[in-house]
Coordinates of C-alpha atoms and ligand atoms in Angstrom, one line a residue:
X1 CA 6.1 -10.1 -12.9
X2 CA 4.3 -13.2 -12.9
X3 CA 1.2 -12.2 -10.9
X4 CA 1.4 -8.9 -12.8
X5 CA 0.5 -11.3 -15.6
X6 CA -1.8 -13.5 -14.2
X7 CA -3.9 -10.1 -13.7
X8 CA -3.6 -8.3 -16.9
X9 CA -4.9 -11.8 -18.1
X10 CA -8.0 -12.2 -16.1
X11 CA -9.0 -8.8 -17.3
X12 CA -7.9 -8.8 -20.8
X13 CA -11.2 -8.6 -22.3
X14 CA -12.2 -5.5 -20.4
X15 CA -11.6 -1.9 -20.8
X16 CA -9.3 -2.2 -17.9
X17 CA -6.5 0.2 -16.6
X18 CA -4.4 -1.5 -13.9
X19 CA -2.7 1.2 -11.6
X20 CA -0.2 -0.4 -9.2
X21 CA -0.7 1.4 -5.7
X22 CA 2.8 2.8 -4.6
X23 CA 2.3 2.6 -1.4
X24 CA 2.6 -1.1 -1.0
X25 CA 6.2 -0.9 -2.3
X26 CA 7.8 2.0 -3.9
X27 CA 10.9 1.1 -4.5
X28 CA 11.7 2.7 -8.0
X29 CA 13.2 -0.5 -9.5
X30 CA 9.5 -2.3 -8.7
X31 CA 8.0 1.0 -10.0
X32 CA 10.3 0.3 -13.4
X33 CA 8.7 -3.3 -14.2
X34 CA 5.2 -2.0 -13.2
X35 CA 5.4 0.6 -16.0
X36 CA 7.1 -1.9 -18.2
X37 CA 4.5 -4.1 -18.4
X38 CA 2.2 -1.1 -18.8
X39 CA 0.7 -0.5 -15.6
X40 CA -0.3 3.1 -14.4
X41 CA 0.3 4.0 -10.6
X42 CA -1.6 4.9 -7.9
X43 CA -0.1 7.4 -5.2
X44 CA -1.4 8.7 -2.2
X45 CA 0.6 11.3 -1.3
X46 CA 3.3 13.8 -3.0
X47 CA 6.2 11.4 -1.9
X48 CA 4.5 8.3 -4.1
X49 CA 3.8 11.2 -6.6
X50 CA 7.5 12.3 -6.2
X51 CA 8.7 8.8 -7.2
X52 CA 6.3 8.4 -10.3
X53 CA 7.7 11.7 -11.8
X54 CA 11.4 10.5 -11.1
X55 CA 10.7 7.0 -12.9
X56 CA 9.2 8.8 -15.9
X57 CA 11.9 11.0 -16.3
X58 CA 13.9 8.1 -17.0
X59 CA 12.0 6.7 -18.9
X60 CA 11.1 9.6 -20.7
X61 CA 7.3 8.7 -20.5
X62 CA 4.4 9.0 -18.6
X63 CA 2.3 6.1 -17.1
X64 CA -1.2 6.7 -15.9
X65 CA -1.3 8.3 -12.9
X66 CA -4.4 8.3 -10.3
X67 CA -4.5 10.2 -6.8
X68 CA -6.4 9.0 -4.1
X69 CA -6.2 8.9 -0.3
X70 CA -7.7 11.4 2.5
X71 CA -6.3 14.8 3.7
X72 CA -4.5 15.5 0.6
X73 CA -3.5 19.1 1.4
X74 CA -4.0 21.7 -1.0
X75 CA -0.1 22.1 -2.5
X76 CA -0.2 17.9 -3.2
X77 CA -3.8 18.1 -4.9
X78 CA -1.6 21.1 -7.2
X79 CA 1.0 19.1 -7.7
X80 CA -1.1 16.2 -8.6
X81 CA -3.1 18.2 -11.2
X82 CA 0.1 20.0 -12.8
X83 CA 1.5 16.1 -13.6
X84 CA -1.9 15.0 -15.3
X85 CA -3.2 12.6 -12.4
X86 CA -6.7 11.9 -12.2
X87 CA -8.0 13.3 -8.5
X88 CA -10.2 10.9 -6.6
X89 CA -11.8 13.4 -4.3
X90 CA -12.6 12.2 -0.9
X91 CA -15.2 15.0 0.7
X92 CA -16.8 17.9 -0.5
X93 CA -14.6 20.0 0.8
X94 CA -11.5 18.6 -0.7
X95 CA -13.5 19.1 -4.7
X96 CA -13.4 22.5 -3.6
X97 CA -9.6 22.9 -3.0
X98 CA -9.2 20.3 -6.2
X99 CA -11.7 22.9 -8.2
X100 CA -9.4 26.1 -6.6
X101 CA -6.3 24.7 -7.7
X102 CA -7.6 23.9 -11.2
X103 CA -9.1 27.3 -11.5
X104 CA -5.8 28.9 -10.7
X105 CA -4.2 26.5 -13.2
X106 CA -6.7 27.6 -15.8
X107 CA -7.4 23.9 -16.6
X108 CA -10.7 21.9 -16.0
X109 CA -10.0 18.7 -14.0
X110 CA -11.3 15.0 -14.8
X111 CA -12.2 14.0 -11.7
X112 CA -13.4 11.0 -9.6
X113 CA -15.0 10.6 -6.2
X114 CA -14.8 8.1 -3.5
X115 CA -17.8 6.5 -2.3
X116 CA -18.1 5.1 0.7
X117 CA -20.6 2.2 0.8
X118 CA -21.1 1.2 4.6
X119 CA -19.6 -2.6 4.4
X120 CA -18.4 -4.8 6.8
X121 CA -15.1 -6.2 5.3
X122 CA -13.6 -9.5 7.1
X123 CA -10.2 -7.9 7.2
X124 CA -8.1 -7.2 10.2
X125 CA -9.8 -4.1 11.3
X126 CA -7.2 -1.6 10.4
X127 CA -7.1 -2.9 6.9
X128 CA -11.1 -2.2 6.5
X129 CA -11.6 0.9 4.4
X130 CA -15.6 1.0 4.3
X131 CA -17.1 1.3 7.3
X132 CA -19.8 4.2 7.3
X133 CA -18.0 5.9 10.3
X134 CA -14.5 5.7 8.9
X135 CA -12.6 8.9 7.6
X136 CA -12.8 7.4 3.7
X137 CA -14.8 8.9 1.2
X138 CA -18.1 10.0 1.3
X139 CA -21.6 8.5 1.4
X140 CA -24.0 7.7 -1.4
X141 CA -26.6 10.2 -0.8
X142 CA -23.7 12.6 -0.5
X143 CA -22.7 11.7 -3.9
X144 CA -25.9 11.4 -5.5
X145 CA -26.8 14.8 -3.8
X146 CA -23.3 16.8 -5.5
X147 CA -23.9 15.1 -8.7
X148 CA -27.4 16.7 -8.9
X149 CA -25.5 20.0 -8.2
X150 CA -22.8 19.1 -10.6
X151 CA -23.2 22.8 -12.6
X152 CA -21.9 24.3 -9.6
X153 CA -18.4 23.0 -10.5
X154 CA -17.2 24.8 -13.2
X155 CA -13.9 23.9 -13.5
X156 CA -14.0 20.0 -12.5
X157 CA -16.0 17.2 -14.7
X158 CA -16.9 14.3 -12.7
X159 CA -15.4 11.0 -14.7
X160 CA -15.1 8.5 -12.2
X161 CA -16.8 6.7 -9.1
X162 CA -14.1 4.6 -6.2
X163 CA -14.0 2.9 -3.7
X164 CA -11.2 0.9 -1.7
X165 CA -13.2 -1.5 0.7
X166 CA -10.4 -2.5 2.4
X167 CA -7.0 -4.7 2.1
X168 CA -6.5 -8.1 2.0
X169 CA -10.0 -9.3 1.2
X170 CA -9.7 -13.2 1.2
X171 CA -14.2 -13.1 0.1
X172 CA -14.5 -11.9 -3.5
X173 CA -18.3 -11.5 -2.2
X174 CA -17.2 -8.4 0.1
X175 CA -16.1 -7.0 -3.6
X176 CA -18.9 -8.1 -5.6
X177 CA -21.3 -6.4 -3.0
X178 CA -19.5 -2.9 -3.3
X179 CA -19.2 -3.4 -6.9
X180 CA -23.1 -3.8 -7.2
X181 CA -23.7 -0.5 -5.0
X182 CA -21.1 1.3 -7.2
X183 CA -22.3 -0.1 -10.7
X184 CA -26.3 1.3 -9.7
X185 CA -25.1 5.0 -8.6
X186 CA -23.3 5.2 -11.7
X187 CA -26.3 4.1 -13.9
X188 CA -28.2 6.8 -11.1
X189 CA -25.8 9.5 -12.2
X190 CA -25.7 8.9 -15.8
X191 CA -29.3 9.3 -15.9
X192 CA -28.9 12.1 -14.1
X193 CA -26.6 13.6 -17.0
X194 CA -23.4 12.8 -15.7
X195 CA -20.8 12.0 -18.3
X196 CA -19.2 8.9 -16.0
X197 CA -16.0 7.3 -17.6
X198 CA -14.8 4.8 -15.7
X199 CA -15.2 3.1 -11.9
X200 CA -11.9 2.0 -9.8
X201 CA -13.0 -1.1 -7.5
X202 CA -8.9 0.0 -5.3
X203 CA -7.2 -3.0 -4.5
X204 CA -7.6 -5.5 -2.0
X205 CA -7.0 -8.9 -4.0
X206 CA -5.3 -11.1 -1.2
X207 CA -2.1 -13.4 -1.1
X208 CA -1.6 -15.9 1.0
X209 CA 0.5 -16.1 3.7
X210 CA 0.4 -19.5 4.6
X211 CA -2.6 -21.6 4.5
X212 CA -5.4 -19.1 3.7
X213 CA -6.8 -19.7 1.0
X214 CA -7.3 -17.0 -1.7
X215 CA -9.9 -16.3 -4.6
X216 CA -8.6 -17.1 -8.2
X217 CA -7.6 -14.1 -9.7
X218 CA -9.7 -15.4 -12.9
X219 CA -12.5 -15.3 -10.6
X220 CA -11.9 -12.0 -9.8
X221 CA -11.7 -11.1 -13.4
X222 CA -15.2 -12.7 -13.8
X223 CA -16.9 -11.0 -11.4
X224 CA -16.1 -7.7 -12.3
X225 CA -16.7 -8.5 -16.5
X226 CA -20.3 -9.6 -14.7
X227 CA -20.9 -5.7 -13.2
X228 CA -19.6 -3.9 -15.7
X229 CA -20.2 -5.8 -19.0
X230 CA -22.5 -4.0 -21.1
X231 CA -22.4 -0.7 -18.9
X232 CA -19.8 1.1 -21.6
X233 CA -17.7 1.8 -18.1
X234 CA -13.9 1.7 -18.1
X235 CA -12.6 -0.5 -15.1
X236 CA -9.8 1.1 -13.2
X237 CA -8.8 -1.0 -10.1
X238 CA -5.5 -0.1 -7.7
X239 CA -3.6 -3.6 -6.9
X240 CA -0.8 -3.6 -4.7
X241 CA -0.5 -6.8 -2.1
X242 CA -1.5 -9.3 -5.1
X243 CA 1.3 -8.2 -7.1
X244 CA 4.9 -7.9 -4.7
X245 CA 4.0 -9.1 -1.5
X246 CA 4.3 -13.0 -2.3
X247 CA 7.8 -11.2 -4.4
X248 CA 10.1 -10.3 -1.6
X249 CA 11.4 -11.8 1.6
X250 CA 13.3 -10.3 4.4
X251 CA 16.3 -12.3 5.5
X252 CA 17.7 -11.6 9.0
X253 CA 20.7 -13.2 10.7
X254 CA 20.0 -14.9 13.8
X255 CA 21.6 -13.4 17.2
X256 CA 20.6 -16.0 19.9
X257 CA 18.7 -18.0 21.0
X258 CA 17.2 -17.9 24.3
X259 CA 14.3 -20.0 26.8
X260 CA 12.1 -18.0 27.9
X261 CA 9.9 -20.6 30.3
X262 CA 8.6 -22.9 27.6
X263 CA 9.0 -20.5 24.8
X264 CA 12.0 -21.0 22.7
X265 CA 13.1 -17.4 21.3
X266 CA 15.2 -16.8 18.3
X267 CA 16.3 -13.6 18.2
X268 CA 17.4 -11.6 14.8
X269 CA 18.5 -8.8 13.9
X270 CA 15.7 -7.8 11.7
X271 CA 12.6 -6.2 14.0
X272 CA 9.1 -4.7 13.6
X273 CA 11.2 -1.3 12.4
X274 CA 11.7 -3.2 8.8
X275 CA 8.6 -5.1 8.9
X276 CA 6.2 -3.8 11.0
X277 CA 2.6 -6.4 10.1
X278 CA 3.2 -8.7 12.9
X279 CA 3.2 -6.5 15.5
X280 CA 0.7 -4.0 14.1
X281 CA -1.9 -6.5 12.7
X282 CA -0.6 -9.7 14.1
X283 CA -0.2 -10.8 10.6
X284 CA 1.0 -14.3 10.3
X285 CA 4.5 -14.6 8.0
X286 CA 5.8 -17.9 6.9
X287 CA 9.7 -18.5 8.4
X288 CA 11.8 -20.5 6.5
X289 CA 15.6 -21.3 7.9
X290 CA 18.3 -20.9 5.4
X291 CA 20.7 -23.4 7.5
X292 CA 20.7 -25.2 10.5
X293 CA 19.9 -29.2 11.6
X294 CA 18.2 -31.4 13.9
X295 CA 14.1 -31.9 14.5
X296 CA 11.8 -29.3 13.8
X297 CA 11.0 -27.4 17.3
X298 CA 8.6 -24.6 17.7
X299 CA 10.4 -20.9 18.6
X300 CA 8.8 -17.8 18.6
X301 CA 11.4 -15.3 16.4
X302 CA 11.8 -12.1 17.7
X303 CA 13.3 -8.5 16.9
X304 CA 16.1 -6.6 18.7
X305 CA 13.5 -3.7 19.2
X306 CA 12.6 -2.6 22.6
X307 CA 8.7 -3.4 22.4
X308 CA 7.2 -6.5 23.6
X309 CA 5.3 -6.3 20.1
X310 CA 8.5 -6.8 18.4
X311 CA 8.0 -10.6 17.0
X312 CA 7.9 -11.4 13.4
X313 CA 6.4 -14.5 14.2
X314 CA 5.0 -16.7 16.4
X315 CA 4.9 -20.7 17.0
X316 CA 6.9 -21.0 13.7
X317 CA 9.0 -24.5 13.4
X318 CA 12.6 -24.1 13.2
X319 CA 15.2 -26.4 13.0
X320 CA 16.8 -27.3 16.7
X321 CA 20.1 -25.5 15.8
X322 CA 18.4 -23.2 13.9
X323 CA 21.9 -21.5 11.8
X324 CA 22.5 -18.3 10.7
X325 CA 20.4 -17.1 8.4
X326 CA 15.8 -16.7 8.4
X327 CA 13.7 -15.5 5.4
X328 CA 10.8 -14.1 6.4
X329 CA 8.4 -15.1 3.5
X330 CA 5.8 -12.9 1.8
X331 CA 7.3 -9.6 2.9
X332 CA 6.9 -7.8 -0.5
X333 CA 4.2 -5.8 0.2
X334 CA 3.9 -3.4 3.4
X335 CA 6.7 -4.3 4.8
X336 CA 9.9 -2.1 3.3
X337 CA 7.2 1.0 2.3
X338 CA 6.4 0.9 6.2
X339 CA 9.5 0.2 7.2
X340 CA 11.0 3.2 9.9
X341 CA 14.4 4.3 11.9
X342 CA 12.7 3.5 15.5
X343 CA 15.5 2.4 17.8
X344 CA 18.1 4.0 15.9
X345 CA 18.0 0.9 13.2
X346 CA 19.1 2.0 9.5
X347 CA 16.6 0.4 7.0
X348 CA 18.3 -2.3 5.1
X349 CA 19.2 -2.9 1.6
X350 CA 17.2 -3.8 -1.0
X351 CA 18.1 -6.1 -3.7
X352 CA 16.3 -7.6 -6.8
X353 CA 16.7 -10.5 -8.7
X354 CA 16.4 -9.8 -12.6
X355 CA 17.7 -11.8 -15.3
X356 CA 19.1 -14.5 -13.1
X357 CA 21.4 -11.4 -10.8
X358 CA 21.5 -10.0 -8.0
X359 CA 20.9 -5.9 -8.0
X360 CA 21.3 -4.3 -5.4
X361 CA 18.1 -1.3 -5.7
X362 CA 18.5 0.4 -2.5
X363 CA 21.6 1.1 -0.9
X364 CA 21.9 -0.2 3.1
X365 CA 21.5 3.0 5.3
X366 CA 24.4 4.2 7.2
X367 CA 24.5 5.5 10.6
X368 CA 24.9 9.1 9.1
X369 CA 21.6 8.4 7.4
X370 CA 20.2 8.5 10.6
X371 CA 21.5 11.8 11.4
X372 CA 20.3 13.7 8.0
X373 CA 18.2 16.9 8.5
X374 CA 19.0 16.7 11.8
X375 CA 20.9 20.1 13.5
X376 CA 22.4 21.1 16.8
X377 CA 21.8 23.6 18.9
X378 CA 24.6 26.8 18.8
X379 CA 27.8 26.4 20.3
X380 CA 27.0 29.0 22.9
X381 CA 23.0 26.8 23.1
X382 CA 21.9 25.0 26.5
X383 CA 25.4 23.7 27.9
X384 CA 26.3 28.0 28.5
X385 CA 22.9 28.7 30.1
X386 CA 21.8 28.0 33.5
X387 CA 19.2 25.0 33.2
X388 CA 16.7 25.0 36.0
X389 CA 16.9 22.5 38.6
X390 CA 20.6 21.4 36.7
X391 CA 22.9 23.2 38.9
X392 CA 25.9 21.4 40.5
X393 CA 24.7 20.1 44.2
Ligands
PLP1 C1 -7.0 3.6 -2.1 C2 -6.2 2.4 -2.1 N1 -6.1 1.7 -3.2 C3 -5.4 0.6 -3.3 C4 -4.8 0.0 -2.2 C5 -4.0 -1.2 -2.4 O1 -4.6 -2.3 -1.7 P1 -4.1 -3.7 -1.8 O2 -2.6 -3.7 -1.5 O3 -4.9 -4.5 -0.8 O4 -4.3 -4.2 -3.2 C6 -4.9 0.7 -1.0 C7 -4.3 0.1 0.2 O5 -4.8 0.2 1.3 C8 -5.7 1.9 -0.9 O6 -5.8 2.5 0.3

């Protein structure tokens, strides 16, 4: 909650509209304080959408509610219409499934677009959202060409420009750069006739995950007030990593510990199924060891998945009888909402601390978990028929 207000802070003099992006963690409890402190959500797909409409039902409110995200098929653009989102359209062809789904709801849909602005951002690659050949949103003369064409939508009105240039952006500059393109082909469209609203800058803002350092969040405040100050636009911008992922640890009991030449190996029963950044960006977490004693030593701690990727970190320093218990720091964000059943490994349990308890806010999968959906063939299935090449010798 703290960083949630450390944000609304550095922007509180600005027409700003925080939407927390679901995707980073969804868990509904997380969801709950984000609303509570009057933040709108960001989804990306009918599942996130699926979990806003569950919170507000018990709340008995809505939050605002953006959409954005590529190959949104044409039953989650409905459904995102029918529960008041604003639509950040990502091609031309998906604001003409957005415009057939409004038509057949009889309403006429505020809508935003997502521009892609061909930057570089110093992220790990898959985190980089802007590149001019990547599948995200669409280029400037593409949007300056459909908003000169904008009559030919009658049932959308363009409100909004986007764009997302990537996660974990530790240079503000990276931002201040797509900001600058965005802020000019709004004032282009405006003077075009377009009646623009508001621009979303998406997320990005960093944490740190060990030494890094990481732009003040005032100074992220300042630079956008310097764009958008005295241009009558609404800022909306989509935070996820800045606000949980420096919120949540995973703790994991350690197994053994082996030599492997001159690595030492801890192994734990936590892998890359419940937090997956290490082996898919080698992303660098912090390990702390709840018990143990003797000199620090270096170990490399590892997962019980069958993948030579499955390490949740690397080097770390660990105590020489290292005890039973590791937190893996900084594991707020990313790491449960990517979190999968590969190897036949329920996800774990999730519990909050609120008020000085402990709540538990997602029950420990079972074994049976694992099994849900799933069906067998009929009794009289494979077993009764004569499999080629399985006949008794
Ligand atoms: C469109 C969009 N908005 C917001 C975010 C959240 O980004 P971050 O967690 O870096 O703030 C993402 C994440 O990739 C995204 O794709």
């Amino acid at each position: 909650m703290d960083n949630v207000v450390r944000l609304q802070s550095a922007l509180h003099d600005l027409d700003a509209s925080i939407n927390y992006a679901v995707k980073a963690n969804g868990n509904l409890a997380i969801m709950q304080v984000m609303a509570q402190c009057g933040l709108g959500f960001d989804v990306g797909s009918a599942g996130e959408l699926h979990r806003v409409h569950c919170l507000q039902r018990h709340m008995g409110r809505r939050a605002p509610l953006v959409m954005t995200g590529p190959a949104k098929t044409t039953a989650t653009i409905a459904a995102g219409l029918e529960s008041g989102a604003q639509l950040v359209a990502e091609s031309v062809s998906e604001l003409q499934r957005i415009q057939q789904a409004a038509g057949a709801l009889g309403i006429t849909a505020a809508v935003g677009v997502r521009v892609n602005p061909d930057l570089e951002a110093s992220t790990h690659p898959h985190l980089a959202t802007a590149a001019g050949e990547g599948k995200f949103g669409m280029p400037l003369a593409e949007v300056r060409r459909l908003a000169a064409t904008w009559s030919t939508w009658p049932a959308l009105r363009l409100v909004g420009l986007h764009c997302h240039v990537g996660s974990a952006l530790y240079r503000l500059d990276e931002l201040d750069a797509a900001l600058g393109l965005l802020v000019a082909l709004a004032a282009e469209l405006r003077a075009a006739g377009c009646a623009l609203q508001w621009l979303d800058v998406g997320g990005g803002l960093p944490i740190s995950y060990g030494e890094e350092p990481v732009p003040d969040v005032r100074a992220y405040g300042d630079m956008l007030r310097a764009h958008l100050g005295g241009t009558g636009l609404a800022l909306h911008c989509q935070p996820g990593r800045y606000l949980v992922g420096d919120a949540g640890l995973l703790l994991s009991a350690v197994v053994e510990v082996k030599q492997a030449g001159r690595r030492r190996i801890v192994l734990c029963d936590a892998g890359m199924n419940d937090l997956l950044r290490p082996a898919l960006y080698g992303a660098r977490h912090r390990i702390a060891a709840l018990s143990g004693s003797g000199e620090l030593r270096s170990a490399d701690v590892a997962g019980p998945v069958c993948e030579s990727a499955d390490f949740l970190a690397r080097d770390v320093l660990l105590p020489e009888n290292v005890g039973d218990l590791l937190a893996v720091l900084d594991a707020g964000a990313y790491g449960m909402s990517m979190a999968s059943n590969y190897n036949g490994r329920p996800r774990p349990a999730e519990v909050m601390t609120w008020d000085g308890q402990a709540i538990v806010v997602r029950q420990r999968e079972t074994l049976d978990d694992l099994l849900r959906g799933e069906a067998l063939l009929p009794a009289n299935g494979p077993e009764s028929q004569d499999v080629p090449g399985s006949a008794a010798p």
